[in-house]
Amino acid sequence: KNQVEQSPQSLIILEGKNCTLQCNYTVSPFSNLRWYKQDTGRGPVSLTIMTFSENTKSNGRYTATLDADTKQSSLHITASQLSDSASYICVVSRPSGTYKYIFGTGTRLKVLA
Amino acid sequence: SAVISQKPSRDICQRGTSLTIQCQVDSQVTMMFWYRQQPGQSLTLIATANQGSEATYESGFVIDKFPISRPNLTFSTLTVSNMSPEDSSIYLCSTRHSTDTQYFGPGTRLTVL
């Protein structure tokens, strides 16, 4: 069964600290993996996208890694800010033909001052 | 990038009534999608809105309950019909572009009493 599991479900950290969010998937065949940030009451916004051959991708203080062999990805947030408080969603897609986005349940991050 | 707007941003409706949600994109796009995000859950694809033809629904979603229109390449509507409290959700419009990037609208938060 094609699934995307994220951990932890929720996380609270102090401003300025780093954190890492995990995403494990069983989707096959695999096309690419995205991380989205979803602010409360808003639609998701893409942070990074990685294909099978990419191991890491950065977007400012956000760095995503991908291990296609173990089917694991992580999103590392450096020097967290209050504005990082949001849900982070891992999305895995399959190649066109059976093209479907499979969404993880998300990690809810709260950054405290 | 695409700018997607949705109307209304939120609504509170009575059981048994229907609500039509509008999605407007600032550029022509081939593929438009409608998602549902129930409280504390991840996104679930309802259907793909096809321009000039009937929408393609995912398992568990039917046209009678969620009729969709797509009169042109920049606009689509989703109607939630004969609503019940279980339909309380955030409904999100999404587009996919040739770069394989998916954009989301801000969502419509629906509460059914």
PDB file of N, CA and C in Angstrom, chain A residues 16 20 31 37 45 49 56 75 83-84 97 101 105:
ATOM      1  N   GLY A  16      15.149  29.915  17.773  1.00  0.00           N
ATOM      2  CA  GLY A  16      16.592  29.851  17.636  1.00  0.00           C
ATOM      3  C   GLY A  16      17.153  28.438  17.579  1.00  0.00           C
ATOM      4  N   THR A  20      14.423  18.668  13.320  1.00  0.00           N
ATOM      5  CA  THR A  20      14.379  17.795  12.145  1.00  0.00           C
ATOM      6  C   THR A  20      13.061  17.029  12.137  1.00  0.00           C
ATOM      7  N   SER A  31       8.346   9.183  -8.060  1.00  0.00           N
ATOM      8  CA  SER A  31       8.741  10.235  -8.982  1.00  0.00           C
ATOM      9  C   SER A  31       9.513  11.338  -8.262  1.00  0.00           C
ATOM     10  N   LYS A  37       4.947  23.711   3.524  1.00  0.00           N
ATOM     11  CA  LYS A  37       4.634  24.388   4.777  1.00  0.00           C
ATOM     12  C   LYS A  37       3.211  24.911   4.673  1.00  0.00           C
ATOM     13  N   VAL A  45       2.324  25.611   0.952  1.00  0.00           N
ATOM     14  CA  VAL A  45       3.278  26.287   0.078  1.00  0.00           C
ATOM     15  C   VAL A  45       4.512  25.406  -0.046  1.00  0.00           C
ATOM     16  N   ILE A  49      11.541  20.341  -3.499  1.00  0.00           N
ATOM     17  CA  ILE A  49      11.147  19.179  -4.282  1.00  0.00           C
ATOM     18  C   ILE A  49      12.415  18.428  -4.676  1.00  0.00           C
ATOM     19  N   THR A  56      19.867  15.984  -1.368  1.00  0.00           N
ATOM     20  CA  THR A  56      19.619  17.116  -0.499  1.00  0.00           C
ATOM     21  C   THR A  56      19.203  18.329  -1.319  1.00  0.00           C
ATOM     22  N   LEU A  75      13.345  16.902   6.942  1.00  0.00           N
ATOM     23  CA  LEU A  75      13.374  18.350   6.731  1.00  0.00           C
ATOM     24  C   LEU A  75      14.005  18.958   7.969  1.00  0.00           C
ATOM     25  N   SER A  83       7.875  32.503  13.004  1.00  0.00           N
ATOM     26  CA  SER A  83       7.096  32.335  11.773  1.00  0.00           C
ATOM     27  C   SER A  83       7.193  30.928  11.190  1.00  0.00           C
ATOM     28  N   ASP A  84       8.076  30.119  11.767  1.00  0.00           N
ATOM     29  CA  ASP A  84       8.160  28.720  11.316  1.00  0.00           C
ATOM     30  C   ASP A  84       7.029  27.879  11.892  1.00  0.00           C
ATOM     31  N   GLY A  97       1.012   8.869 -15.626  1.00  0.00           N
ATOM     32  CA  GLY A  97       0.428   7.600 -16.073  1.00  0.00           C
ATOM     33  C   GLY A  97      -0.433   7.085 -14.945  1.00  0.00           C
ATOM     34  N   TYR A 101      -0.568  12.358  -6.149  1.00  0.00           N
ATOM     35  CA  TYR A 101       0.151  12.871  -4.995  1.00  0.00           C
ATOM     36  C   TYR A 101      -0.344  12.135  -3.755  1.00  0.00           C
ATOM     37  N   THR A 105       0.486  12.953   6.838  1.00  0.00           N
ATOM     38  CA  THR A 105      -0.449  13.592   7.772  1.00  0.00           C
ATOM     39  C   THR A 105       0.116  14.855   8.382  1.00  0.00           C
TER      40      THR A 105
END
